[in-house]
Coordinates of C-alpha atoms in Angstrom, one line a residue:
X1 CA 0.0 0.0 0.0
X2 CA 1.2 3.5 -0.7
X3 CA 0.2 6.8 0.9
X4 CA 1.0 10.5 0.4
X5 CA 1.7 13.1 3.1
X6 CA 0.1 16.5 2.6
X7 CA 0.7 19.7 4.5
X8 CA -1.4 22.8 4.9
X9 CA -0.1 26.4 5.2
X10 CA -0.1 28.0 8.6
X11 CA -3.1 30.4 9.1
X12 CA -1.0 33.0 10.9
X13 CA 1.5 33.1 8.1
X14 CA -1.3 33.3 5.6
X15 CA -2.8 36.4 7.4
X16 CA 0.6 38.1 7.4
X17 CA 1.0 37.4 3.7
X18 CA -2.5 38.6 2.9
X19 CA -1.8 42.0 4.5
X20 CA 1.4 42.3 2.6
X21 CA -0.3 41.4 -0.7
X22 CA -2.9 44.1 -0.2
X23 CA -0.1 46.7 0.0
X24 CA 1.6 45.2 -3.1
X25 CA -1.8 45.1 -5.0
X26 CA -2.4 48.8 -4.3
X27 CA 1.2 49.7 -5.3
X28 CA 0.8 47.8 -8.5
X29 CA -2.5 49.6 -9.2
X30 CA -0.8 53.0 -8.7
X31 CA 2.1 52.2 -11.0
X32 CA -0.1 50.9 -13.7
X33 CA -2.4 53.9 -13.6
X34 CA 0.7 56.2 -13.7
X35 CA 1.9 54.4 -16.8
X36 CA -1.5 54.7 -18.5
X37 CA -1.6 58.5 -17.6
X38 CA 1.8 59.0 -19.1
X39 CA 0.7 57.2 -22.3
X40 CA -2.4 59.4 -22.7
X41 CA -0.5 62.6 -22.1
X42 CA 2.2 61.5 -24.5
X43 CA -0.4 61.0 -27.2
X44 CA -2.1 64.3 -26.5
X45 CA 1.3 66.2 -26.6
X46 CA 2.2 64.4 -29.9
X47 CA -1.0 65.5 -31.6
X48 CA -0.6 69.1 -30.3
X49 CA 3.1 69.2 -31.5
X50 CA 2.2 67.9 -34.9
X51 CA -0.5 70.6 -35.3
X52 CA -3.4 68.3 -35.7
X53 CA -4.8 69.3 -32.3
X54 CA -7.2 67.4 -29.9
X55 CA -10.7 68.2 -28.7
X56 CA -10.7 70.4 -25.6
X57 CA -12.5 67.8 -23.6
X58 CA -9.6 65.4 -24.0
X59 CA -6.9 67.7 -22.6
X60 CA -7.3 66.4 -19.0
X61 CA -8.2 62.8 -20.0
X62 CA -4.9 61.6 -18.4
X63 CA -6.3 62.7 -15.0
X64 CA -9.9 61.6 -15.5
X65 CA -9.6 58.1 -17.0
X66 CA -9.2 56.4 -13.6
X67 CA -13.0 56.9 -13.0
X68 CA -15.4 54.8 -15.1
X69 CA -17.9 57.7 -15.0
X70 CA -15.5 59.5 -17.3
X71 CA -17.0 57.4 -20.2
X72 CA -20.4 59.2 -19.9
X73 CA -19.1 62.6 -18.9
X74 CA -19.6 65.8 -21.1
X75 CA -15.8 66.0 -21.8
X76 CA -15.7 62.4 -23.2
X77 CA -18.8 62.9 -25.4
X78 CA -17.5 66.2 -26.5
X79 CA -14.4 64.4 -27.8
X80 CA -16.6 61.8 -29.5
X81 CA -18.8 64.3 -31.3
X82 CA -16.0 66.8 -32.2
X83 CA -15.9 67.8 -35.8
X84 CA -12.7 69.9 -35.7
X85 CA -10.3 66.9 -35.5
X86 CA -9.6 64.4 -38.3
X87 CA -11.6 61.2 -38.0
X88 CA -8.5 59.0 -37.7
X89 CA -7.0 61.0 -34.9
X90 CA -10.3 61.1 -33.0
X91 CA -10.7 57.3 -33.3
X92 CA -7.1 56.6 -32.1
X93 CA -7.5 59.0 -29.2
X94 CA -10.9 57.5 -28.2
X95 CA -9.4 54.0 -28.4
X96 CA -6.5 55.0 -26.1
X97 CA -8.8 56.7 -23.6
X98 CA -11.4 53.8 -23.5
X99 CA -8.7 51.1 -23.1
X100 CA -6.9 53.0 -20.4
X101 CA -10.1 53.6 -18.5
X102 CA -11.1 49.9 -18.5
X103 CA -7.6 49.0 -17.5
X104 CA -7.5 51.7 -14.8
X105 CA -10.7 50.6 -13.0
X106 CA -9.9 46.8 -13.3
X107 CA -6.2 46.5 -12.5
X108 CA -6.7 47.1 -8.8
X109 CA -9.2 44.4 -8.1
X110 CA -7.5 42.0 -10.5
X111 CA -4.1 42.5 -8.8
X112 CA -5.7 41.8 -5.4
X113 CA -7.4 38.6 -6.6
X114 CA -4.3 37.4 -8.4
X115 CA -2.1 38.0 -5.3
X116 CA -4.5 36.6 -2.8
X117 CA -3.0 33.3 -1.3
X118 CA -5.2 30.3 -1.5
X119 CA -5.4 27.7 1.2
X120 CA -4.6 24.2 0.0
X121 CA -2.7 21.0 0.3
X122 CA 0.7 20.6 -1.1
X123 CA 2.3 17.2 -1.6
X124 CA 5.2 16.6 0.8
X125 CA 6.3 13.1 -0.2
X126 CA 4.9 9.6 0.3
X127 CA 5.7 6.2 1.6
X128 CA 4.8 2.6 1.1
X129 CA 3.6 0.6 4.1
X130 CA 3.4 -3.2 4.7
X131 CA 1.0 -5.1 6.9
X132 CA 1.9 -8.6 8.0
X133 CA -1.3 -10.1 6.6
X134 CA -3.1 -11.1 3.4
X135 CA -6.0 -9.3 1.7
X136 CA -8.3 -12.2 2.6
X137 CA -7.3 -11.9 6.2
X138 CA -7.6 -8.1 6.2
X139 CA -10.9 -8.0 4.4
X140 CA -12.5 -11.4 4.7
X141 CA -15.6 -12.2 2.7
X142 CA -17.1 -13.8 5.8
X143 CA -16.3 -12.8 9.4
X144 CA -16.3 -15.5 12.1
X145 CA -14.7 -16.3 15.4
X146 CA -11.4 -17.4 13.6
X147 CA -10.8 -13.7 12.9
X148 CA -10.8 -12.7 16.6
X149 CA -8.0 -13.5 19.0
X150 CA -8.9 -15.9 21.8
X151 CA -7.6 -13.2 24.2
X152 CA -10.5 -11.0 23.2
X153 CA -13.2 -13.5 24.4
X154 CA -13.4 -11.5 27.7
X155 CA -13.2 -7.7 28.0
X156 CA -9.8 -7.0 29.5
X157 CA -9.6 -3.4 28.3
X158 CA -7.4 -4.3 25.3
X159 CA -8.0 -1.6 22.7
X160 CA -6.7 -3.9 20.0
X161 CA -9.8 -6.1 20.4
X162 CA -13.0 -5.5 18.4
X163 CA -14.7 -4.3 21.5
X164 CA -11.9 -1.7 22.2
X165 CA -13.3 1.5 23.8
X166 CA -16.9 0.3 23.5
X167 CA -17.9 2.4 26.5
X168 CA -17.9 5.4 24.2
X169 CA -21.1 4.0 22.6
X170 CA -22.9 4.2 25.9
X171 CA -21.7 7.7 27.0
X172 CA -21.3 9.4 23.6
X173 CA -24.2 7.8 21.7
X174 CA -26.8 5.8 23.5
X175 CA -27.3 8.4 26.2
X176 CA -29.1 10.5 23.6
X177 CA -31.6 7.8 22.7
X178 CA -34.3 8.9 25.3
X179 CA -34.4 12.4 23.8
X180 CA -35.8 11.1 20.5
X181 CA -39.3 11.4 22.0
X182 CA -39.1 15.0 20.7
X183 CA -39.0 15.5 16.9
X184 CA -36.5 18.3 17.3
X185 CA -33.9 16.0 18.8
X186 CA -31.5 13.6 17.0
X187 CA -28.8 11.1 17.7
X188 CA -25.1 12.1 17.4
X189 CA -23.7 11.3 14.0
X190 CA -20.2 10.6 15.1
X191 CA -18.2 9.4 18.0
X192 CA -14.4 8.9 18.6
X193 CA -13.0 5.4 19.2
X194 CA -9.5 5.1 20.6
X195 CA -7.0 2.3 19.7
X196 CA -3.4 1.8 20.7
X197 CA -2.0 4.2 18.1
X198 CA -4.9 6.2 16.6
X199 CA -8.2 7.8 17.4
X200 CA -10.8 6.7 14.8
X201 CA -14.2 8.3 14.1
X202 CA -17.4 6.3 14.1
X203 CA -20.0 7.7 11.7
X204 CA -23.7 6.9 12.2
X205 CA -27.0 7.7 10.5
X206 CA -30.4 7.0 12.1
X207 CA -33.9 7.0 10.6
X208 CA -35.4 8.6 13.7
X209 CA -34.9 12.1 15.1
X210 CA -34.6 15.5 13.4
X211 CA -32.9 14.5 10.1
X212 CA -35.0 11.4 9.3
X213 CA -32.4 9.6 7.2
X214 CA -33.6 6.9 4.9
X215 CA -31.1 4.3 6.2
X216 CA -29.6 3.3 9.5
X217 CA -25.9 3.0 8.9
X218 CA -22.6 3.0 10.8
X219 CA -19.0 2.9 9.6
X220 CA -15.6 3.3 11.1
X221 CA -12.0 3.1 9.8
X222 CA -10.3 -0.3 10.2
X223 CA -7.9 -0.2 13.1
X224 CA -4.8 -1.9 11.4
X225 CA -4.9 0.7 8.6
X226 CA -5.7 3.6 10.9
X227 CA -2.8 2.7 13.2
X228 CA -0.4 2.2 10.3
X229 CA -1.4 5.6 8.6
X230 CA -1.1 7.4 11.9
X231 CA 2.2 5.9 12.8
X232 CA 3.8 6.7 9.4
X233 CA 2.4 10.2 9.5
X234 CA 4.0 10.7 12.9
X235 CA 7.4 9.5 11.5
X236 CA 7.1 11.8 8.6
X237 CA 6.3 14.8 10.8
X238 CA 9.3 13.9 13.0
X239 CA 11.5 13.7 10.0
X240 CA 10.3 17.0 8.5
X241 CA 10.8 18.7 11.9
X242 CA 14.4 17.4 12.1
X243 CA 15.1 18.6 8.5
X244 CA 14.0 22.1 9.5
X245 CA 16.1 22.0 12.7
X246 CA 19.2 21.4 10.7
X247 CA 18.3 24.0 8.1
X248 CA 17.6 21.8 5.2
X249 CA 13.9 22.5 4.8
X250 CA 11.8 25.4 5.9
X251 CA 8.4 24.3 4.6
X252 CA 7.4 22.5 7.8
X253 CA 7.4 25.7 9.8
X254 CA 4.7 27.2 7.5
X255 CA 2.4 24.3 7.7
X256 CA -0.9 24.5 9.7
X257 CA -1.1 20.7 10.1
X258 CA 0.3 17.6 8.4
X259 CA -2.1 15.1 6.9
X260 CA -1.2 11.6 5.8
X261 CA -3.6 10.3 3.2
X262 CA -4.4 6.8 1.9
X263 CA -6.4 6.6 -1.3
X264 CA -9.8 4.9 -1.4
X265 CA -8.4 2.7 -4.2
X266 CA -6.2 1.1 -1.6
X267 CA -8.2 1.0 1.6
X268 CA -11.6 -0.3 2.7
X269 CA -13.6 0.0 5.8
X270 CA -16.7 -1.8 7.2
X271 CA -20.2 -0.4 6.6
X272 CA -23.1 -1.9 8.5
X273 CA -26.7 -1.3 7.4
X274 CA -29.6 -2.2 9.7
X275 CA -33.4 -2.3 9.1
X276 CA -36.1 -3.5 11.5
X277 CA -39.8 -4.2 11.4
X278 CA -42.0 -4.8 14.4
X279 CA -45.0 -7.1 15.1
X280 CA -47.0 -7.9 18.2
X281 CA -46.6 -11.4 19.7
X282 CA -49.4 -13.0 21.6
X283 CA -48.6 -16.4 23.2
X284 CA -50.5 -19.2 21.6
X285 CA -51.3 -17.3 18.4
X286 CA -49.9 -18.0 14.9
X287 CA -46.8 -16.0 14.6
X288 CA -43.8 -16.1 12.3
X289 CA -40.8 -13.8 12.5
X290 CA -40.3 -11.7 9.4
X291 CA -37.0 -10.0 8.6
X292 CA -36.2 -7.3 6.0
X293 CA -34.1 -8.3 3.0
X294 CA -31.7 -5.4 2.7
X295 CA -29.0 -6.8 0.4
X296 CA -29.9 -4.8 -2.7
X297 CA -30.6 -1.1 -3.0
X298 CA -32.1 -1.6 -6.5
X299 CA -34.8 -3.8 -4.9
X300 CA -35.5 -1.1 -2.4
X301 CA -36.0 1.5 -5.1
X302 CA -38.2 -0.8 -7.3
X303 CA -40.3 -1.7 -4.3
X304 CA -41.4 1.9 -3.7
X305 CA -38.6 2.6 -1.2
X306 CA -39.5 -0.4 0.9
X307 CA -37.3 -3.5 1.5
X308 CA -39.1 -6.8 0.9
X309 CA -39.5 -9.1 3.9
X310 CA -39.0 -12.8 4.3
X311 CA -40.1 -15.3 6.9
X312 CA -37.6 -17.2 9.0
X313 CA -38.7 -20.8 8.2
X314 CA -36.8 -22.2 11.1
X315 CA -38.3 -22.3 14.5
X316 CA -35.3 -20.4 16.0
X317 CA -37.0 -17.0 16.1
X318 CA -40.2 -18.3 17.7
X319 CA -38.3 -20.3 20.2
X320 CA -36.3 -17.2 21.2
X321 CA -39.4 -15.1 21.6
X322 CA -41.3 -17.8 23.6
X323 CA -38.3 -18.1 25.9
X324 CA -38.6 -14.5 27.0
X325 CA -42.4 -14.5 27.3
X326 CA -43.3 -13.1 30.7
X327 CA -40.2 -11.0 31.1
X328 CA -40.9 -7.5 32.1
X329 CA -37.6 -6.1 30.9
X330 CA -36.5 -5.7 27.2
X331 CA -34.5 -8.6 25.8
X332 CA -32.1 -8.8 22.8
X333 CA -31.1 -12.0 21.1
X334 CA -28.8 -12.6 18.0
X335 CA -29.5 -15.3 15.5
X336 CA -28.2 -16.6 12.2
X337 CA -30.5 -16.1 9.3
X338 CA -30.7 -18.8 6.5
X339 CA -28.2 -17.8 3.8
X340 CA -30.3 -19.5 1.2
X341 CA -33.0 -16.9 1.7
X342 CA -31.1 -13.9 3.1
X343 CA -27.8 -14.2 1.2
X344 CA -25.1 -12.0 2.7
X345 CA -27.6 -10.7 5.3
X346 CA -26.7 -13.7 7.6
X347 CA -27.0 -11.9 10.9
X348 CA -30.3 -11.0 12.5
X349 CA -31.5 -9.8 15.9
X350 CA -34.7 -10.0 17.9
X351 CA -35.5 -7.2 20.3
X352 CA -38.4 -8.1 22.6
X353 CA -40.2 -5.4 24.5
X354 CA -43.0 -6.0 27.1
X355 CA -46.4 -4.7 25.8
X356 CA -49.1 -2.7 27.5
X357 CA -50.8 -6.0 28.5
X358 CA -49.1 -8.8 30.4
X359 CA -49.7 -11.4 27.6
X360 CA -48.4 -9.3 24.7
X361 CA -44.9 -8.4 23.5
X362 CA -43.7 -6.1 20.8
X363 CA -41.0 -7.9 18.8
X364 CA -38.5 -6.0 16.5
X365 CA -37.0 -8.3 13.8
X366 CA -33.8 -6.7 12.5
X367 CA -31.5 -7.6 9.7
X368 CA -27.9 -6.5 9.4
X369 CA -25.9 -6.1 6.2
X370 CA -22.2 -5.7 6.7
X371 CA -19.8 -5.2 3.8
X372 CA -16.4 -3.7 2.9
X373 CA -16.5 -0.4 1.1
X374 CA -13.7 1.7 -0.5
X375 CA -12.7 4.6 1.8
X376 CA -9.9 7.1 1.9
X377 CA -8.0 7.4 5.2
X378 CA -6.5 10.6 6.5
X379 CA -4.4 11.1 9.6
X380 CA -4.0 14.6 11.1

C-alpha cells in the first residue's frame, strides 16, 4: 500500500502574507495607472506638437480616465462628437482613452485577486507501508470467530480487540436515545473510538430524530490501517521537523497541520446497514418472524422505497421469543438467518419489549448487512 503526506499552510502566516499582498496590489494599481496616464498625455502632446490638435474635452483625459464615470461625462462625449479633429485622430484618441479607462478601473481588483493566497494542500512526499497479513485476512468475505484472537473473548480493556473503547457508545451515543421522543432531537452522527496508536471516528446515521435519514448506517476506519497511517504520519512529521532543525527545509514551519492520506483505491472499511420491522406477539397465536431483506438497494427502489421481507422458516425465532415471554424487561437476542434466503444478510436480531398487556410483547425483527466499502483514510 502507498500513501501521500500532505501539508497545509499556517493560518497566521497566511494572514501576514495577505496583509502584505494588499499593499503590493495597491502599489501595483498606482504604478499601472501612472503608466497609463503617461501614455495618454504622451499621445495628446504628440497631436498638439504635430499641429493636428485634440478636442478640448480630451486635454485632461490623463487625469480623469481612472474613474469609469468619465466614459459618460460631457468631456468624453465632446471628444466623441467633435468635428474639428480628423476622424482617424479622433478614433485613435478614443481607443487610447477607453482602453486606459477599462484597465485603470480593473487593474486594482485584478491584482488583489491574483495575489490573494489560497489555502490548499501541497504534496510533501509519500511512503509505502506493509502489513503482515493477506488481503483475505484483512478484508474477509465472511467474518467469524477465527478472525478474533482468543484473548478477546473477555473484556480485559485491550484496545486492539474489536470491543476496544466500546464504552464510548454508551456515553457518547446511546445516552441521547431517550431524547428522541421529541421530533426536534436527534442522535449524534459521530463518536471517537481510541485504539493503541490512533483515534478513529465512528459515523452513524439513524432514521429517527430530526434528520429522518432513509437508512440506519454505521461505519468506522479499520484499526490496522488507521494505526499504520497514523504511525507513518508521525514518523514523517518527526523527519520533517528534524530537517527544519538542521536548516535543510523550511516548509514545515509554515504548515498548519500535516495530513497523511491513503487513497480509497487502496483502503476499505466496514459499513453496516440495519433495518427493523415490528410485530405484536401473543402467546399461543400463529406468529412467524419476518426479517427485511436489505442486500440490494435496487430492490428497495423498485419496491417503492421499501425493503421486501421474508419469513424465518426455522423455529429459531419463535423459540427465542417464547423463551422470554413473561419477562418485564427488554431482551435482545442474536441469530443466524438462513443464507439460502437472506444471502449476505446472515446476521439477525430480535428485540423483545413488554407490551401494555401482560400477555403481549412487541418484537422487532432486525437484519444487518455488513460489507467492505472503499474509503480514503486521512491522519491529522
